[in-house]
Tab-separated table of C-alpha atoms in Angstrom:
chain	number	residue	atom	x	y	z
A	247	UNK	CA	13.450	16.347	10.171
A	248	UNK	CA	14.107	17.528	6.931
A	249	UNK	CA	16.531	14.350	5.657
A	250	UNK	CA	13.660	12.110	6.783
A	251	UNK	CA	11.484	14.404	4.696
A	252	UNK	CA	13.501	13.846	1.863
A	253	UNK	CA	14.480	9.986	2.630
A	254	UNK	CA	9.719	9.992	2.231
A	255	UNK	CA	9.855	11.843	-0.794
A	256	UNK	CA	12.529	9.880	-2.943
A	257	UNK	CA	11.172	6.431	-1.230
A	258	UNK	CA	7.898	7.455	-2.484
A	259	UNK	CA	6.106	4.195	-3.983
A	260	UNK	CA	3.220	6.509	-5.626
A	261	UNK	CA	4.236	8.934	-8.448
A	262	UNK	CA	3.150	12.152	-8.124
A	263	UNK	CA	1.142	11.206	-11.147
A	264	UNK	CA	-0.788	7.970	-10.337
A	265	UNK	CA	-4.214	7.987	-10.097
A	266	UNK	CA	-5.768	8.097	-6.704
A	267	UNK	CA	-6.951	5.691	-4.844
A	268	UNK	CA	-5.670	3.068	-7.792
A	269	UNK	CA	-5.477	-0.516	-6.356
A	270	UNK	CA	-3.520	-3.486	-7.593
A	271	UNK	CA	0.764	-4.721	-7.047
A	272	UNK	CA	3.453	-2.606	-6.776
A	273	UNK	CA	5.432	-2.255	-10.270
A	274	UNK	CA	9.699	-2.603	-9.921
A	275	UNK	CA	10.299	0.659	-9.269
A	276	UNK	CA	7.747	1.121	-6.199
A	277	UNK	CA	8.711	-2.068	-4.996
A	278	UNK	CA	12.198	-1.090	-4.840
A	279	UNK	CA	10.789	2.473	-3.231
A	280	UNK	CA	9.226	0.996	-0.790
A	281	UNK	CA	12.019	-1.537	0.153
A	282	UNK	CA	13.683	1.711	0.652
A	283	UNK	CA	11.141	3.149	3.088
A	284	UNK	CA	10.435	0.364	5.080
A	285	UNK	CA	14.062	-0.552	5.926
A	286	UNK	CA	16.933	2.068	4.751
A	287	UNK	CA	17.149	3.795	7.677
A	288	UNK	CA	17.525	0.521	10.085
A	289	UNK	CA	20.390	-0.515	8.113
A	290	UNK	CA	24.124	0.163	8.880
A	291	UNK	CA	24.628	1.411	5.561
A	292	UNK	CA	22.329	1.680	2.105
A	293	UNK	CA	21.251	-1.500	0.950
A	294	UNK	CA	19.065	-2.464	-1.869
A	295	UNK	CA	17.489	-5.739	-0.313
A	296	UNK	CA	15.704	-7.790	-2.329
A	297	UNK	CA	14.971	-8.238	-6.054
A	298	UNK	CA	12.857	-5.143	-7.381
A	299	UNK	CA	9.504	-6.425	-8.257
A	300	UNK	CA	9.405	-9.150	-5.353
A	301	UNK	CA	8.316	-7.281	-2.426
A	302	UNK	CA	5.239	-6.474	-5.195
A	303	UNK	CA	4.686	-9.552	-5.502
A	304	UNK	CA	4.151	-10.499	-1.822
A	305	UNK	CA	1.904	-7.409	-1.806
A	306	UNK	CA	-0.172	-8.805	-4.257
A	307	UNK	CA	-0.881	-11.518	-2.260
A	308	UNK	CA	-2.772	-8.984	-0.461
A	309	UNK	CA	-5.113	-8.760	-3.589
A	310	UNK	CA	-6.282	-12.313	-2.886
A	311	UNK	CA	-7.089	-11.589	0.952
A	312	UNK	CA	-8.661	-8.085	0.426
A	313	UNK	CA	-6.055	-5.866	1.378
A	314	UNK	CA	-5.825	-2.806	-0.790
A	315	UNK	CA	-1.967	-1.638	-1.969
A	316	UNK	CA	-1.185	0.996	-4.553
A	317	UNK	CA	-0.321	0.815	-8.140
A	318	UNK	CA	1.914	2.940	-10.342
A	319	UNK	CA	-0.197	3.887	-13.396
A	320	UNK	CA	1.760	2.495	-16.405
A	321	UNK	CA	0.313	5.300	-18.703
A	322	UNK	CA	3.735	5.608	-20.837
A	323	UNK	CA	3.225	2.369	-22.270
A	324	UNK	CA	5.287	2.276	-25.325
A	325	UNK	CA	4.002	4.834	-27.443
A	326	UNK	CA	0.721	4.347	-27.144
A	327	UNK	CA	-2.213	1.485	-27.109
A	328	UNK	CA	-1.801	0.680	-30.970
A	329	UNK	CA	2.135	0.278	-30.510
A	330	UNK	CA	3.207	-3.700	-29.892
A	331	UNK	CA	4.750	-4.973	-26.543
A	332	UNK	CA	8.296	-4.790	-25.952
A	333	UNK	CA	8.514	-8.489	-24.547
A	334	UNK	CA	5.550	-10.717	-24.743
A	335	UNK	CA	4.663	-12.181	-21.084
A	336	UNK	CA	5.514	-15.038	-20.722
A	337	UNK	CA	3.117	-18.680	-20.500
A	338	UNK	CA	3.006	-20.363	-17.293
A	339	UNK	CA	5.389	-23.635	-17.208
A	340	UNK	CA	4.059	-26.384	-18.332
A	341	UNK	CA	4.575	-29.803	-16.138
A	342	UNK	CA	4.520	-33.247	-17.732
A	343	UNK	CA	1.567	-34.820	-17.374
A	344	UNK	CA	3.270	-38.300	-17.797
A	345	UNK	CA	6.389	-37.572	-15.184
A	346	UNK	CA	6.092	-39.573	-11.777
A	347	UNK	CA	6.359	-36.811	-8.928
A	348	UNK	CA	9.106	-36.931	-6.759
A	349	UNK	CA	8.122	-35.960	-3.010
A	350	UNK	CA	9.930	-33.455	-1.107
A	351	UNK	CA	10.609	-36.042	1.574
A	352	UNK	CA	12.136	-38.010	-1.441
A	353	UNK	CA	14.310	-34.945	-2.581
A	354	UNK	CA	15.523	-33.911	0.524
A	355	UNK	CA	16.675	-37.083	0.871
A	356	UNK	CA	18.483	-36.507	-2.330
A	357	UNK	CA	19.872	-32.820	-1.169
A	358	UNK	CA	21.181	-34.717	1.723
A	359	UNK	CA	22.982	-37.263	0.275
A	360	UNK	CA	24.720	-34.557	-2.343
A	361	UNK	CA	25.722	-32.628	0.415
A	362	UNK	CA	27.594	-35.169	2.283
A	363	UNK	CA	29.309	-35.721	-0.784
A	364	UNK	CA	30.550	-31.934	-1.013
A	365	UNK	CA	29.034	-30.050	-3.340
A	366	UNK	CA	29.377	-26.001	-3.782
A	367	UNK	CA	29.969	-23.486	-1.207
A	368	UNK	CA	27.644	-21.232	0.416
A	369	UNK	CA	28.055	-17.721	-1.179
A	370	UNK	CA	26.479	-14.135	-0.402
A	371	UNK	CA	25.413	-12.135	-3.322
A	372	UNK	CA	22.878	-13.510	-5.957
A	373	UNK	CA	22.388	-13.920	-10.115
A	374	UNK	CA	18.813	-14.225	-10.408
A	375	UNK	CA	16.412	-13.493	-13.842
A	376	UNK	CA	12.622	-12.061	-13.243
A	377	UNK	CA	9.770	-11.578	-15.163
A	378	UNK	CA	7.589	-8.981	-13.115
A	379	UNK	CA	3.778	-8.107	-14.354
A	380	UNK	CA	2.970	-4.385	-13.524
A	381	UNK	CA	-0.368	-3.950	-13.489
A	382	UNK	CA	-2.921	-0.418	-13.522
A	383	UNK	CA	-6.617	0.065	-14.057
A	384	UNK	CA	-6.005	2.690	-17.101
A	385	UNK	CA	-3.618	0.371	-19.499
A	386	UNK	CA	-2.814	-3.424	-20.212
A	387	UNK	CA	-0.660	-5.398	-18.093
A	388	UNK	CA	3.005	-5.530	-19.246
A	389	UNK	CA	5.723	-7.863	-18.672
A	390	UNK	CA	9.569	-6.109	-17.262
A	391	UNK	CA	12.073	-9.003	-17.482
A	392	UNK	CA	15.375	-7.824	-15.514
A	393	UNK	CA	18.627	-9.925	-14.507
A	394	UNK	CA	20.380	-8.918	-11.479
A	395	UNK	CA	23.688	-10.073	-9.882
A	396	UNK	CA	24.961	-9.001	-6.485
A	397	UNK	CA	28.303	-9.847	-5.366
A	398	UNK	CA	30.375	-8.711	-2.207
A	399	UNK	CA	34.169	-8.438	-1.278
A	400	UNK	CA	36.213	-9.454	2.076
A	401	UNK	CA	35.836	-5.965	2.690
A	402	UNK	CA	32.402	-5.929	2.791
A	403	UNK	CA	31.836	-3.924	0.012
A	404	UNK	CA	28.934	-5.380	-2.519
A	405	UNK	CA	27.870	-3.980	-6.268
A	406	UNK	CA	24.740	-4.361	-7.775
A	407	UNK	CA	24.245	-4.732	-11.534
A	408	UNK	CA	20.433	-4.940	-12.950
A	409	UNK	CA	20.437	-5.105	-16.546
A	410	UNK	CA	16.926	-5.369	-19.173
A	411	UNK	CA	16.703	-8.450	-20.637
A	412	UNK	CA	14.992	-11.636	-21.612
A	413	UNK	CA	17.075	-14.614	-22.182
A	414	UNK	CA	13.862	-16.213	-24.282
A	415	UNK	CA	14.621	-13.566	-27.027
A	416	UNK	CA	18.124	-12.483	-27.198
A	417	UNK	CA	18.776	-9.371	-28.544
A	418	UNK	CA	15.204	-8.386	-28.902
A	419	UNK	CA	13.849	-5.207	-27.580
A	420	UNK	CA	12.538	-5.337	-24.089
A	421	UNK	CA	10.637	-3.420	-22.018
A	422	UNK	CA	12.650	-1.239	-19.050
A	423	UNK	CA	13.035	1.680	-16.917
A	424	UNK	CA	14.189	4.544	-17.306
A	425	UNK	CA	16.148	6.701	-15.109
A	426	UNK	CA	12.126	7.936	-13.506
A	427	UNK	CA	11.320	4.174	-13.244
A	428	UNK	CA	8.827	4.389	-15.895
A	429	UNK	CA	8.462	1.992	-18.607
A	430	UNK	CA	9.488	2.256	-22.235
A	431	UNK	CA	11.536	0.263	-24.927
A	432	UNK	CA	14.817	0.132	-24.654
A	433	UNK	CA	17.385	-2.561	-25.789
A	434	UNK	CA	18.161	-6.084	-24.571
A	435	UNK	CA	21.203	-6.013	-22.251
A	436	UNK	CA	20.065	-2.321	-21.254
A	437	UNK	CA	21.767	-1.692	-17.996
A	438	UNK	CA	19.214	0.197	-15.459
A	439	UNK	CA	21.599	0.298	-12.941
A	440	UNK	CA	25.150	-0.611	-11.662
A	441	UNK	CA	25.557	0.249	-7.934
A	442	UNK	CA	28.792	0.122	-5.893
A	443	UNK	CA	27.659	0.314	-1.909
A	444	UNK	CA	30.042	0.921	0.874
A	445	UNK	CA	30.947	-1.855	3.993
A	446	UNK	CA	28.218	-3.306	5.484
A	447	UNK	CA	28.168	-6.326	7.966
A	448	UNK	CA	24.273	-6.714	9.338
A	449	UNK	CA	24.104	-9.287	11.490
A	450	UNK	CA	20.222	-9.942	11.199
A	451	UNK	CA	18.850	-12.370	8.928
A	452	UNK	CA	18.634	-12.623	5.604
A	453	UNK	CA	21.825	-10.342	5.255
A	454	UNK	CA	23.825	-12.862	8.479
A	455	UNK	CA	25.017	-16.067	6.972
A	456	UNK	CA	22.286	-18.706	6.803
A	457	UNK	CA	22.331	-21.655	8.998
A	458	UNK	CA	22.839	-25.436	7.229
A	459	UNK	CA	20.643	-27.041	9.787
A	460	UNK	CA	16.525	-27.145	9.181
A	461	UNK	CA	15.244	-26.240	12.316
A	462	UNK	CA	17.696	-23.467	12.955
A	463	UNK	CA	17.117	-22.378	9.524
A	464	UNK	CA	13.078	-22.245	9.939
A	465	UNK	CA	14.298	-19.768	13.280
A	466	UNK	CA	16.448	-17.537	10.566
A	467	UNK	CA	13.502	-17.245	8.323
A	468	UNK	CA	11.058	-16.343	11.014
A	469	UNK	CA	13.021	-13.909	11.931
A	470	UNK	CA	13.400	-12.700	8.863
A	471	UNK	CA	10.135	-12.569	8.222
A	472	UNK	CA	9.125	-11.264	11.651
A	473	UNK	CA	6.527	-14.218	12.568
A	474	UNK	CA	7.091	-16.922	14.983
A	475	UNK	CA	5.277	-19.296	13.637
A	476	UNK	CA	5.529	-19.307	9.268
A	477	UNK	CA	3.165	-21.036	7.375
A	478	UNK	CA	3.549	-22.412	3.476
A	479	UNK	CA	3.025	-18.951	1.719
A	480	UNK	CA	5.071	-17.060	4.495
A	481	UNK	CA	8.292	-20.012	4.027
A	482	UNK	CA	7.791	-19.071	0.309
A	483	UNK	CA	8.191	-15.999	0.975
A	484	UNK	CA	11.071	-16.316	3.160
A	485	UNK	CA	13.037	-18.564	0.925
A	486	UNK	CA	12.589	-16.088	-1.837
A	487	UNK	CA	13.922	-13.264	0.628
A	488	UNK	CA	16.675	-16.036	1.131
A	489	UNK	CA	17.462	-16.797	-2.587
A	490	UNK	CA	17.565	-12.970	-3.203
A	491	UNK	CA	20.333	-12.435	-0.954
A	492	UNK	CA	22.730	-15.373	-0.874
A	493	UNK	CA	23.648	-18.391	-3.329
A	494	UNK	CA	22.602	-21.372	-1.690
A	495	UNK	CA	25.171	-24.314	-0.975
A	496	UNK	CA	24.900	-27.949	-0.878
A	497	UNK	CA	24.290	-28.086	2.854
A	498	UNK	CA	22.139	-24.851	3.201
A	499	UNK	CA	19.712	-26.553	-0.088
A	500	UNK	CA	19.425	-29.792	1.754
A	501	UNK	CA	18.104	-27.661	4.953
A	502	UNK	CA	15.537	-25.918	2.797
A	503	UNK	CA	14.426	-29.072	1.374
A	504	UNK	CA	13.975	-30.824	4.280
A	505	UNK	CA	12.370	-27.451	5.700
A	506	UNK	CA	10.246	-27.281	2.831
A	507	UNK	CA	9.091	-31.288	2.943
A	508	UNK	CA	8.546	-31.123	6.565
A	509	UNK	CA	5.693	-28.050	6.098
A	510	UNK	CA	3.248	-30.583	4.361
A	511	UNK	CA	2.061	-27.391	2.352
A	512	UNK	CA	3.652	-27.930	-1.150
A	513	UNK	CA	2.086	-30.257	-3.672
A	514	UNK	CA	4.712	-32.372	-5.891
A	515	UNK	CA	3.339	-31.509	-9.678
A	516	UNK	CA	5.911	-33.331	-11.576
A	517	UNK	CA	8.802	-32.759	-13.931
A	518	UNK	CA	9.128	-29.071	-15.485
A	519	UNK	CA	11.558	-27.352	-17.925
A	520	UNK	CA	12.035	-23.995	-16.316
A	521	UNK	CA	12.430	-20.879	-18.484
A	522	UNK	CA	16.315	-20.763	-18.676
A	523	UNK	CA	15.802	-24.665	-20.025
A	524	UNK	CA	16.806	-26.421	-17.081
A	525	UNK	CA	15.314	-29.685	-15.614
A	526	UNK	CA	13.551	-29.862	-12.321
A	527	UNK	CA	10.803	-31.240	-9.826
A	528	UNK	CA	7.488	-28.524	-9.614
A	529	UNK	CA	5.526	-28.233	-6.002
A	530	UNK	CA	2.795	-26.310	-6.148
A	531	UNK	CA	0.776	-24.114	-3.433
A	532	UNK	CA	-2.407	-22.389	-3.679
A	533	UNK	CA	-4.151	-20.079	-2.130
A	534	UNK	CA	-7.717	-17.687	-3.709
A	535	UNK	CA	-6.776	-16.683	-6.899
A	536	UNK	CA	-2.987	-17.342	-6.844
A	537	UNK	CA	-0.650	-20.223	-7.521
A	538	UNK	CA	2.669	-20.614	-6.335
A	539	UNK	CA	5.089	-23.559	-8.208
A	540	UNK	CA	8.714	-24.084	-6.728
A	541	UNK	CA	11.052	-25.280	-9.352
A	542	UNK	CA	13.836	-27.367	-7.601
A	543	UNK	CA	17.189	-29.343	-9.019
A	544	UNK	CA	15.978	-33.305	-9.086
A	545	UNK	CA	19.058	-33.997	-7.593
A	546	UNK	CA	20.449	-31.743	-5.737
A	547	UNK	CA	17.393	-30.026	-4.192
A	548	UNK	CA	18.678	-26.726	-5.351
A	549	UNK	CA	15.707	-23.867	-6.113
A	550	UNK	CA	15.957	-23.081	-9.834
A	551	UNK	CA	12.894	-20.933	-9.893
A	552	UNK	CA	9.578	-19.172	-8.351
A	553	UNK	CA	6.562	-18.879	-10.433
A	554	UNK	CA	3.091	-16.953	-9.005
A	555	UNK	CA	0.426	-17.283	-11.396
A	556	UNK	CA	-3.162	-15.999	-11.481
A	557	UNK	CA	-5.857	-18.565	-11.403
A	558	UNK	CA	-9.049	-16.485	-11.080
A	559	UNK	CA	-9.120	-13.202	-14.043
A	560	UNK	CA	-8.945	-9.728	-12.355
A	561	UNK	CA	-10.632	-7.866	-15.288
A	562	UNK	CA	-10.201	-4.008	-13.911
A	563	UNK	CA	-6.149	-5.505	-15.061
A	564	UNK	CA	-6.454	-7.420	-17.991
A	565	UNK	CA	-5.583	-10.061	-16.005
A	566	UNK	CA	-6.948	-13.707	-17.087
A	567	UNK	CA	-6.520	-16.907	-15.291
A	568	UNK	CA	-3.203	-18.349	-15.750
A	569	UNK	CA	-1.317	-15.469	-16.464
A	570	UNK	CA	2.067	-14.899	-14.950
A	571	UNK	CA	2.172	-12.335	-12.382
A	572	UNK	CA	6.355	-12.879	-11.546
A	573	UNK	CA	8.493	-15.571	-12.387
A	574	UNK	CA	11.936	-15.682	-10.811
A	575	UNK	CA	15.496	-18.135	-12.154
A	576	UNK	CA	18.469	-18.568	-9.755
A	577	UNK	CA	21.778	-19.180	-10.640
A	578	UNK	CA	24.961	-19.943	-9.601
């Protein structure tokens, strides 16, 4: 009894210091808490799952439905309310208003004919760049922009680097954690963490090897998602779960695609620069008071990015319509 005691106490999404009853997302470092709760102790050995920030981000969906989910106050905000942001958050993407949309039938198409021409390797681990809003009702809203690459050995063996930084502004000040998981200035490349975690060969979805075929891929994601029947924001969802974990090849991206186009959910928006200045297709999904755009290669159907922004204002935040609540950039 006591370990799980402990395993509650440093899980712990809530600081000790919050204010009660406070509603509104999980910030990185509860988010990554939580992860912890819900799922270390099912798991063959520690893992950190997905992208800090992200499971707070499907929590906030919650805000839009009703559901109530706890905050971390942010009350350490840089010196106090007179001192400037760290990192300014960032605008939502802008898509061309003169761009012809591509569907997602049409892409998949696309993904499909790239993959029978080769194209790069599925590969587990992940390099992805976030912008995360952390939000309380006793301080403004403030943007933590993170990059975080996972990659595993034949032994199966994996290390985990998360550094502070914003590739918009390089080598400007940014806003991080600190070794407490509260926020405060610190420099751009400033490394929060760099993990080294012992063998570990799950065989349940997303940490088992991803399936190249859509309908056996739409069973993978339901599973990992725990639903047997997904809908648009729950595939969104799962392929973020998806992205977080493993580096997509040609074959698995034409799967999602066609996975993606055969939902009917997402909206084709047009052409978009995403925020590490790459090309791409926008679809768009919407639900009360959130939108969701999907940033995806023109050609090969690859996801570049994952934007959520606000589109009704949540004053108790400082939240106004259009503001980016998490923005996420995939690489290879």
């Amino acid at each position: 009894m006591a370990d799980e005691l402990d395993l509650l106490r440093r899980a712990n999404p809530v600081p000790a210091d919050a204010p009660p009853l406070a509603d509104g997302p999980l910030d990185h470092r509860g988010a990554r808490h939580l992860d912890r709760l819900l799922h270390e102790r099912t798991r063959p050995t520690p893992s950190r799952g997905p992208l800090p920030g992200r499971r707070g981000v499907r929590l906030a969906w919650g805000l839009a439905t009703g559901a109530v989910v706890a905050v971390t106050a942010l009350a350490l905000l840089l010196g106090g309310p007179s001192a400037p942001p760290a990192v300014a958050a960032p605008r939502p993407l802008a898509v061309r208003a003169d761009a012809t949309p591509v569907s997602l039938d049409r892409l998949a198409e696309r993904a499909e004919a790239a993959a029978a021409d080769g194209g790069p390797a599925l590969r587990k681990g992940t390099h992805v760049q976030s912008w995360s809003l952390g939000m309380s009702d006793d301080a403004p809203p403030i943007t933590l922009p993170e990059e975080r690459v996972v990659r595993w050995t034949a032994d199966g063996r994996h290390t985990e680097l998360v550094v502070a930084t914003d590739p918009r502004h390089p080598g400007r000040p940014v806003i991080g954690e600190d070794a407490d998981g509260n926020p405060r200035r610190v420099e751009d490349g400033h490394v929060i963490s760099d993990t080294t975690y012992p063998p570990s060969w799950s065989d349940a979805p997303p940490h088992s090897r991803p399936p190249h075929d859509p309908d056996r891929l739409r069973a993978y994601l339901e599973e990992a998602q725990h639903t047997d029947a997904m809908n648009t924001s729950q595939l969104l969802d799962a392929a973020d779960l998806l992205l977080d974990n493993w580096t997509l090849g040609a074959r698995e991206s034409a799967a999602l695609v066609r996975l993606l186009a055969d939902s009917g959910g997402l909206r084709p928006a047009g052409e978009v620069t995403d925020r590490l200045g790459r090309h791409g297709q926008a679809y768009v999904h919407e639900v009360t008071g959130v939108r969701r755009m999907l940033i995806m290669n023109p050609d090969t159907g690859a996801v570049l990015g994952l934007e959520t922004t606000f589109t009704e204002a949540q004053p108790e935040y400082g939240v106004a319509p259009g503001d980016v609540m998490e923005y996420s950039a995939w690489t290879r």
